[in-house]
Coordinates of C-alpha atoms in Angstrom, one line a residue:
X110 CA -38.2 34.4 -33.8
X111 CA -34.5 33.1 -32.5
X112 CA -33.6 30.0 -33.4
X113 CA -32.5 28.2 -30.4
X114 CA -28.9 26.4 -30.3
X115 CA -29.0 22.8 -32.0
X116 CA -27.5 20.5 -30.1
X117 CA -28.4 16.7 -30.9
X118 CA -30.5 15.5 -28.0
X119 CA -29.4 12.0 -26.2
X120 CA -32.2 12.4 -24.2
X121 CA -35.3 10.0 -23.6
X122 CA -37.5 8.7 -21.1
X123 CA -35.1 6.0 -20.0
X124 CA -32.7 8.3 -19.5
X125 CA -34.8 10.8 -17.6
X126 CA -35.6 7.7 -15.5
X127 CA -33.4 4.5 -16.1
X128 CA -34.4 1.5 -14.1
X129 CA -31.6 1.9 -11.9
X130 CA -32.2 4.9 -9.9
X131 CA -29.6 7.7 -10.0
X132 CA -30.7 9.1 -7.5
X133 CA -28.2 10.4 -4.5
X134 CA -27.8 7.4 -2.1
X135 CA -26.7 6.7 1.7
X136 CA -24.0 4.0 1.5
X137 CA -24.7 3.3 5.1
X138 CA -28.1 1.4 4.3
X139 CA -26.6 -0.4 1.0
X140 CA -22.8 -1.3 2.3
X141 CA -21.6 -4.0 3.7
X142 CA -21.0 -4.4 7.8
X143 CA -17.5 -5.0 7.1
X144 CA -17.3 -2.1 4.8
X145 CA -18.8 0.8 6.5
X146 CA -17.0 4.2 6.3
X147 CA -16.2 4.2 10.0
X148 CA -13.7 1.4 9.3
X149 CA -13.5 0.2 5.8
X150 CA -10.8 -2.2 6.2
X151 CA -12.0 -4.2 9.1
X152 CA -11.8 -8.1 9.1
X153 CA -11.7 -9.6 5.5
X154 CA -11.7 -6.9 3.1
X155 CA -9.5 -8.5 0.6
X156 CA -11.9 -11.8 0.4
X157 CA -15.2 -9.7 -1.1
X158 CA -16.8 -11.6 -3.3
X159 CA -16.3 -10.2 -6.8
X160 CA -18.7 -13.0 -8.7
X161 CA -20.7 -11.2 -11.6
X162 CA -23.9 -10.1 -11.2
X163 CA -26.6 -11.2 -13.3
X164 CA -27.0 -8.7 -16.8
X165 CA -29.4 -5.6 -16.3
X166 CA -31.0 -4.0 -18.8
X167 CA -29.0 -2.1 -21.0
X168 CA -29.0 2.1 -20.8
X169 CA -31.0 2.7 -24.1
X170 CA -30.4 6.4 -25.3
X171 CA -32.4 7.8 -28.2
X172 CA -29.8 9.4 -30.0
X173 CA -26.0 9.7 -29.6
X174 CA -25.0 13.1 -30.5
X175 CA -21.7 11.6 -32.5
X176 CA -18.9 9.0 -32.1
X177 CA -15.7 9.2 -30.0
X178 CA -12.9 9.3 -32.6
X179 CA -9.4 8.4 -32.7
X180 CA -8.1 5.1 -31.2
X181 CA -9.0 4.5 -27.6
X182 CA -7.8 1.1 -27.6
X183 CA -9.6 0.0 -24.5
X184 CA -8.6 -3.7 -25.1
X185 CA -5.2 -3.0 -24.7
X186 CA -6.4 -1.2 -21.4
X187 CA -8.3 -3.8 -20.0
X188 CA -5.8 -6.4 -20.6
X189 CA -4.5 -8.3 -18.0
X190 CA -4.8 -8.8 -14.0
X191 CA -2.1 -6.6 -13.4
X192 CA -2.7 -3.6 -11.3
X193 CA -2.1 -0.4 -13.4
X194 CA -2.7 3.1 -12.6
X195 CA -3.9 5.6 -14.6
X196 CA -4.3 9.5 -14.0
X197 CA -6.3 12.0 -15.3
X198 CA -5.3 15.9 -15.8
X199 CA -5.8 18.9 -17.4
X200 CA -7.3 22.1 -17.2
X201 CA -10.2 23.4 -14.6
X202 CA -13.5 22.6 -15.7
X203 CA -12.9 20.2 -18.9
X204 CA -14.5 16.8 -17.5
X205 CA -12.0 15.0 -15.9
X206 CA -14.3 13.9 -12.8
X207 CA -16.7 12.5 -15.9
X208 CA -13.7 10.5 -17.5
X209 CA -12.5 9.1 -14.8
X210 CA -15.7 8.0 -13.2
X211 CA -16.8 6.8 -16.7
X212 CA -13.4 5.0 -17.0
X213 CA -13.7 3.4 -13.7
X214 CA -17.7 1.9 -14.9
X215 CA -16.2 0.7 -17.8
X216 CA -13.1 -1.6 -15.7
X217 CA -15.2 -2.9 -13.3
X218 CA -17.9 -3.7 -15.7
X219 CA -15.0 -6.2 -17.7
X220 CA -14.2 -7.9 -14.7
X221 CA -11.8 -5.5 -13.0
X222 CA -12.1 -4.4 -9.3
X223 CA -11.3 -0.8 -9.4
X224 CA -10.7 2.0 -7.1
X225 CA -11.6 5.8 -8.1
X226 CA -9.4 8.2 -5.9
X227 CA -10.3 12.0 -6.5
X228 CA -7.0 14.3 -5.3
X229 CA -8.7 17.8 -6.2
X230 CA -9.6 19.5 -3.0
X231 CA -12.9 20.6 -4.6
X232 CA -14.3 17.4 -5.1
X233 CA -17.0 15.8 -7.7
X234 CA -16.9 12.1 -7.5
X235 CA -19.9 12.2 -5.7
X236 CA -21.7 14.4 -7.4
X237 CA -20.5 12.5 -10.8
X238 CA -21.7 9.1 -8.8
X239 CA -24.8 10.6 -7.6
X240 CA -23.3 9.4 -4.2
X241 CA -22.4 10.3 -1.0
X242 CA -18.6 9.6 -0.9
X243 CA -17.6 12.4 1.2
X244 CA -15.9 11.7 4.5
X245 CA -12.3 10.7 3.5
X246 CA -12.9 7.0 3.8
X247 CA -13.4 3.9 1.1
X248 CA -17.5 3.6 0.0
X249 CA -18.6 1.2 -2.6
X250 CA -20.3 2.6 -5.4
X251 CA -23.6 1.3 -6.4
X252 CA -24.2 -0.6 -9.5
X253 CA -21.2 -2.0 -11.7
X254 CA -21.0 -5.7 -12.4
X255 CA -17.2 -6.1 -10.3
X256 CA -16.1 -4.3 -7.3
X257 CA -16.1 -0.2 -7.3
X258 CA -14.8 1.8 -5.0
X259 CA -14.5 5.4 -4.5
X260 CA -12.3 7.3 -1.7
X261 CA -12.3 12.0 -1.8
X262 CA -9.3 12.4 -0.1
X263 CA -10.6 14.7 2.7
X264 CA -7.5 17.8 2.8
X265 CA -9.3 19.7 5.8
X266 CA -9.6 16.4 7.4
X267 CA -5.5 15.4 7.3
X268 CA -5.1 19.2 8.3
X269 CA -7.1 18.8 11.6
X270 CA -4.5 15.7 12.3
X271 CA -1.5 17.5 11.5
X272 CA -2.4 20.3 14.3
X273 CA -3.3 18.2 16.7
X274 CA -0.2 15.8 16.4
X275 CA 1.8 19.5 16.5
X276 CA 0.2 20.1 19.6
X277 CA 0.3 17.0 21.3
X278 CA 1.0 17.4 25.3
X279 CA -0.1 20.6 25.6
X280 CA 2.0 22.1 22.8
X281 CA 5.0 20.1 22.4
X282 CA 4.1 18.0 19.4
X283 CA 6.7 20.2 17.5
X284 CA 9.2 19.7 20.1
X285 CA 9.0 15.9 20.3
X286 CA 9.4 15.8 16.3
X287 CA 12.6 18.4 16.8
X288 CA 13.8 16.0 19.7
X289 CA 13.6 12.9 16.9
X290 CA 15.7 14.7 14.8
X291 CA 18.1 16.0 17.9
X292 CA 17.5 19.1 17.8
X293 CA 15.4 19.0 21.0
X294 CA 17.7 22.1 22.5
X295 CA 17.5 23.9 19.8
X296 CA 13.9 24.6 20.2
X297 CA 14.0 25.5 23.7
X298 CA 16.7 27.8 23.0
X299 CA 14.6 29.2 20.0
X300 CA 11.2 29.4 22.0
X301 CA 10.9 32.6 22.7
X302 CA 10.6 33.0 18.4
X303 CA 7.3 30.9 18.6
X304 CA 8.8 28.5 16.1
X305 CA 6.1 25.9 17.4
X306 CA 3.4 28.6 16.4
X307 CA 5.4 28.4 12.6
X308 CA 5.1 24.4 12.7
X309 CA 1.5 23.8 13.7
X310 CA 0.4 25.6 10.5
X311 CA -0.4 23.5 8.1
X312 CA 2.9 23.9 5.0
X313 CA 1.6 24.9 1.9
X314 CA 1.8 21.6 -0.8
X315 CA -0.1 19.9 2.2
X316 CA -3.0 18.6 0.0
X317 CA -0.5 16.9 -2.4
X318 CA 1.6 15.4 0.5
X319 CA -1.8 13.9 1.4
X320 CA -2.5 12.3 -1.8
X321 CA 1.7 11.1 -2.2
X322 CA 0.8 9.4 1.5
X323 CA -2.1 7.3 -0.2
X324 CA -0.4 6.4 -2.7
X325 CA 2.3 4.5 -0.6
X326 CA -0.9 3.1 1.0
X327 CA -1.7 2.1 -2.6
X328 CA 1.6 0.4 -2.7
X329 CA 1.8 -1.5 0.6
X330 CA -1.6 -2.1 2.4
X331 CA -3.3 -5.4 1.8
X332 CA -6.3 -3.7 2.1
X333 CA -6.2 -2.6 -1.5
X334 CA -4.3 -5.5 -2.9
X335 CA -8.2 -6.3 -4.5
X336 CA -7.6 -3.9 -6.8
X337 CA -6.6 -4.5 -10.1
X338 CA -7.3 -0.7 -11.8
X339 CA -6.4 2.3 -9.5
X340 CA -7.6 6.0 -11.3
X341 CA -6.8 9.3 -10.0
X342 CA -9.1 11.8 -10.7
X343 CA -6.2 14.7 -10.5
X344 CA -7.0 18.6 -9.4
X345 CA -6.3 21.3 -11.9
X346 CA -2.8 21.2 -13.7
X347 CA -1.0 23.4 -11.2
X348 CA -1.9 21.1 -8.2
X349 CA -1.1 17.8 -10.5
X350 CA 2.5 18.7 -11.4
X351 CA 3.3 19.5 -7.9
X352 CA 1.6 16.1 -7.1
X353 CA 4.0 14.6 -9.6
X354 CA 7.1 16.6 -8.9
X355 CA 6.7 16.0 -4.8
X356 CA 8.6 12.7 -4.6
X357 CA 11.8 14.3 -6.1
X358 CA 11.0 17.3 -4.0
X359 CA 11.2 15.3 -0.8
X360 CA 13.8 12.6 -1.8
X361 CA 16.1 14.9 -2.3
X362 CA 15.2 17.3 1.0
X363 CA 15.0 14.2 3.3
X364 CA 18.6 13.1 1.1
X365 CA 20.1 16.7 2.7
X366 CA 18.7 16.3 6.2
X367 CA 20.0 12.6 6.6
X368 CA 23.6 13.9 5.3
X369 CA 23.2 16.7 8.1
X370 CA 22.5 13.7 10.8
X371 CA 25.5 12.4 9.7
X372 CA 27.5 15.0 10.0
X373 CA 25.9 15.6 13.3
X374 CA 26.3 11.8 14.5
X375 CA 30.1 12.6 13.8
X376 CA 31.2 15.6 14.9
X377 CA 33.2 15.9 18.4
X378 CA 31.0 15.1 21.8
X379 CA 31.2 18.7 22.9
X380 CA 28.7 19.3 19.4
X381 CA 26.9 15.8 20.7
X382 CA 26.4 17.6 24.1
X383 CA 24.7 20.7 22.9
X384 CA 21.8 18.7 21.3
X385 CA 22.0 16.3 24.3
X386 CA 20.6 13.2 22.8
X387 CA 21.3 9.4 22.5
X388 CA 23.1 7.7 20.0
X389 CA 20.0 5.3 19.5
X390 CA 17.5 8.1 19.3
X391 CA 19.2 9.8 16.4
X392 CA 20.0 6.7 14.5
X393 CA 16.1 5.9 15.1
X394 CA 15.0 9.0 13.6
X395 CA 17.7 8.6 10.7
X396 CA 16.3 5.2 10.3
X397 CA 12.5 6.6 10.0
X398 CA 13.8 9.1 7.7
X399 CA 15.8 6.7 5.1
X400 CA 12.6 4.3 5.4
X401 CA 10.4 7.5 4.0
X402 CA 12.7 8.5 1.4
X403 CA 12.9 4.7 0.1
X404 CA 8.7 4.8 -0.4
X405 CA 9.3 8.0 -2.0
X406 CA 11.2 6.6 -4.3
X407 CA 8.9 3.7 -5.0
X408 CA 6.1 6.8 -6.1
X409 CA 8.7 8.2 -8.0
X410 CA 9.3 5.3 -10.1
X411 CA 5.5 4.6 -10.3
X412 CA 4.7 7.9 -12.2
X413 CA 7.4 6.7 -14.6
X414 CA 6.7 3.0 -15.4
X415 CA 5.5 2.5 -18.3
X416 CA 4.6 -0.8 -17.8
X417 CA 1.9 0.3 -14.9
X418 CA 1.0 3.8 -15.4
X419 CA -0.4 6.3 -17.8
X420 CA -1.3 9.6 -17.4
X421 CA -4.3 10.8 -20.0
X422 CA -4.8 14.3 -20.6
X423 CA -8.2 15.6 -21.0
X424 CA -9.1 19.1 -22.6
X425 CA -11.7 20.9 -24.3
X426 CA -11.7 22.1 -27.9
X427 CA -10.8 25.7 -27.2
X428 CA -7.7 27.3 -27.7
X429 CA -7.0 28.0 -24.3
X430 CA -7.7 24.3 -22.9
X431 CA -5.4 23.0 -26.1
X432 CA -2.2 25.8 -25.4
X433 CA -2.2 24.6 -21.3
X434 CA -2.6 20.9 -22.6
X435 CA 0.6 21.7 -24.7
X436 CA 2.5 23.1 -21.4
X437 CA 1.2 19.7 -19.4
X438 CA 2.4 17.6 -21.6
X439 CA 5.7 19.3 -22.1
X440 CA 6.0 18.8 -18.1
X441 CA 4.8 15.2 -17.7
X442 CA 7.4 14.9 -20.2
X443 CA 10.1 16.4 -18.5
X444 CA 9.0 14.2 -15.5
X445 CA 9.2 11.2 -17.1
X446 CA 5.6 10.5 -17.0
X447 CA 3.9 8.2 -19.5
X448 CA 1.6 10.3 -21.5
X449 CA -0.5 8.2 -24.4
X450 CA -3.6 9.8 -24.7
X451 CA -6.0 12.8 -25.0
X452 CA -9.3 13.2 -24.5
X453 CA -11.1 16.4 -26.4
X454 CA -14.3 16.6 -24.5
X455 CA -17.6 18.4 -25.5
X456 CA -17.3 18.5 -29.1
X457 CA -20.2 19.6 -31.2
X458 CA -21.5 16.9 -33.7
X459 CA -22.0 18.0 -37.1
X460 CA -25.9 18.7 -38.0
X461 CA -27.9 19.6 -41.2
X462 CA -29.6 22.2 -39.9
X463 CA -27.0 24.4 -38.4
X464 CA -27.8 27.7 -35.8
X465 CA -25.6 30.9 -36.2
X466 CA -24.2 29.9 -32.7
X467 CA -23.8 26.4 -33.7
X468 CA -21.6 27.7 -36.9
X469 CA -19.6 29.2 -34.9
X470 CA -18.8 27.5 -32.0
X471 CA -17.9 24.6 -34.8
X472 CA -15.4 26.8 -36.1
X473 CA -13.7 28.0 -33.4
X474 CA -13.7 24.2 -32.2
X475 CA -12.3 23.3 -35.9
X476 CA -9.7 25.7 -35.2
X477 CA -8.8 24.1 -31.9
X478 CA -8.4 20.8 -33.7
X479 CA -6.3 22.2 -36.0
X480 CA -3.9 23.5 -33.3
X481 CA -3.0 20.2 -31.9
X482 CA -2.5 17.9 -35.2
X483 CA 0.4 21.0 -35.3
X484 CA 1.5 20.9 -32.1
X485 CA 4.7 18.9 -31.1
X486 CA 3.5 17.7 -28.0
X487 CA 0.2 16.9 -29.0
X488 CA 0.0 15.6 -32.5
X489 CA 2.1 12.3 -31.1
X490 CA -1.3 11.0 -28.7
X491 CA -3.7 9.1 -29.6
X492 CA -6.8 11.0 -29.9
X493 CA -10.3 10.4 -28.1
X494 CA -12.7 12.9 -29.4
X495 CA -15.9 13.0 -26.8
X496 CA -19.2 14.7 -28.0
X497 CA -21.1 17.5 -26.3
X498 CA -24.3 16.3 -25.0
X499 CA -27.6 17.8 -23.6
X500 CA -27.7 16.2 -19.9
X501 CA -25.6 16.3 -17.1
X502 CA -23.5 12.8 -16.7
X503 CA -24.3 11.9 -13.5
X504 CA -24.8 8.5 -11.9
X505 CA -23.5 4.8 -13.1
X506 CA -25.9 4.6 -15.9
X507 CA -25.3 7.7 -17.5
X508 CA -21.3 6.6 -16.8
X509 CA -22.1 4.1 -18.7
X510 CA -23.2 5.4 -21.6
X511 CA -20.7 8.0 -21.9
X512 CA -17.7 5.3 -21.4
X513 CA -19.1 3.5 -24.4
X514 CA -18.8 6.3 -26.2
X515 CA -15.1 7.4 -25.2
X516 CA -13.3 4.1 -24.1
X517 CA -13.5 2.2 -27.2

């Protein structure tokens, strides 16, 4: 008879059914009036009351399958009012979604009021929540002791904006951004090359763009000035270091197109004539133009302050997951990003009664240990080693429970 694989169970009736139901929930019967996703930041916003609900009872698990090992060092995390960001990265399909939304539990419940922002256009807050919190709009999450909030930047949603603001008018959406720059003849002269067709399609890099925009919302609105803890729950590696590389990307494009207005501004008035604009409307778009690149370079120096941000890397114990860790970290590194941790998610526990499989998967995890106390952009983190377990993580209890076992 086969002897089936033995992984330590966690499981037990209260956690097949805790008290508090994990079940999916509409936030439109449980939010408040002020907060409901048609207009989250109506009226007082900032003054929700973040006094501490009274203690539940505690998410009781049979059996932990093993420790999280390494330093974690969630005091110093949780330290201070502050706001600090932190993002969370790595390869497709390692957990992030879990670790972030376990993460996010564990600040609000030590006193933080904290906002979970997924950027991966395949999102899985909501399925990680066991909440609806689709729909590109801020939706309490149901449950911690502080303030939670959770916002899936909606791509296809910001997509449906930018064509209609390209085709504003009847079509000229495109034109009226050209004639902003003064370069308003230029497209009439170029029309018959249907450059407004080229425009109204959405560039490529669009869904980062989107998620650099909230950012500077992060930055500047008083409508998240609540928060003291901000996690990004980033898309695959690819998508993330184009995240993190956009702000130099357009610093240093908007940089070229400003020192091309100038040189514009100043050539003779028989150049002036061609583009036939105003003095005022060219120094307004300049003006719109050096007021972007300045928030850009407030992102850019977010990414890198160490003081405020920290980017954790999360991977699986395969070798693989560890040799495209390797590669992040080597590019957060040549970024400037703050790197100071990394999770290794779903490792097997030891047991006394081993399977075959169970042998060796362990070795072949071993083996991916092995790799990154030798690797020289590893071996420097502090390591969080997360155990396997038999359940799905999904809903604030069973975020709980797993952010007790990783953010010591």
């Amino acid at each position: 008879m086969a002897t089936a694989p033995c992984l330590p169970s966690i499981s037990s009736p209260t956690f097949r059914k805790p008290t508090t139901s994990i079940e999916p929930i509409n936030p439109l019967s449980r939010l408040p009036t002020t907060l409901a996703p048609t207009n989250p930041f109506r009226n007082k916003f900032v003054s929700l009351s973040i006094a501490r609900k009274s203690p539940r009872s505690p998410f009781r698990v049979r059996a932990v399958a093993a420790p999280a090992e390494g330093i974690a060092v969630f005091d110093e995390m949780v330290a201070g009012t502050q706001r600090k960001y932190y993002l969370l990265g790595g390869k497709g399909g390692v957990g992030k979604t879990s670790c972030a939304a376990s993460l996010a539990v564990k600040f609000a419940n030590n006193g933080h009021p904290t906002l979970v922002v997924s950027t991966d256009p395949a999102h899985s807050l909501s399925d990680s929540f066991a909440q609806d919190l689709t729909g590109g709009v801020l939706i309490r999450v149901e449950g911690p002791d502080y303030p939670l909030f959770a916002l899936e930047i909606n791509p296809e949603k910001a997509r449906e904006e930018f064509r209609s603001a390209s085709q504003t008018n009847g079509g000229t959406g495109v034109k009226d951004f050209m004639d902003g720059m003064g370069l308003g003849m230029l497209v009439e002269q170029l029309g018959e090359l249907k450059l407004g067709e080229l425009l109204d399609t959405p560039p490529p890099g669009l869904d980062e763009a989107i998620a650099i925009s909230k950012v500077m919302q992060f930055l500047e609105s008083p409508e998240y000035s609540m928060f003291t803890r901000i996690i990004f729950d980033t898309a695959p590696t690819g998508h993330t270091l184009r995240l993190l590389s956009l702000p130099d990307f357009l610093d240093a494009s908007i940089g070229k197109i400003l020192k091309l207005k100038q040189k514009i501004s100043s050539a003779t008035s028989a150049i002036k004539s061609v583009f036939g604009q105003e003095e005022n409307k060219q120094q307004d778009a300049a003006n719109k133009l050096e007021r972007l690149r300045e928030r850009m370079v407030k992102v850019r120096e977010l990414f890198r302050d160490t003081d405020s941000t920290e980017f954790v890397i999360v991977t699986i114990p395969t070798v693989m997951a560890i040799s495209e860790s390797s590669r992040l970290r080597a590019s957060l590194k040549k970024e400037n990003v703050p790197v100071k941790r990394l999770i290794v998610n779903q490792i097997l526990p030891p047991s006394a009664s081993d399977c075959k499989f169970c042998t060796m998967k362990r070795k072949d995890q071993m083996r991916a240990l092995d790799m990154i106390q030798n690797d020289p952009e590893l071996s420097g983190l502090n390591l969080i080693q997360a155990p396997l377990v038999d359940v799905e993580i999904r809903g604030v209890p069973a975020l709980k429970f797993m952010g007790d076992i990783i953010w010591k």
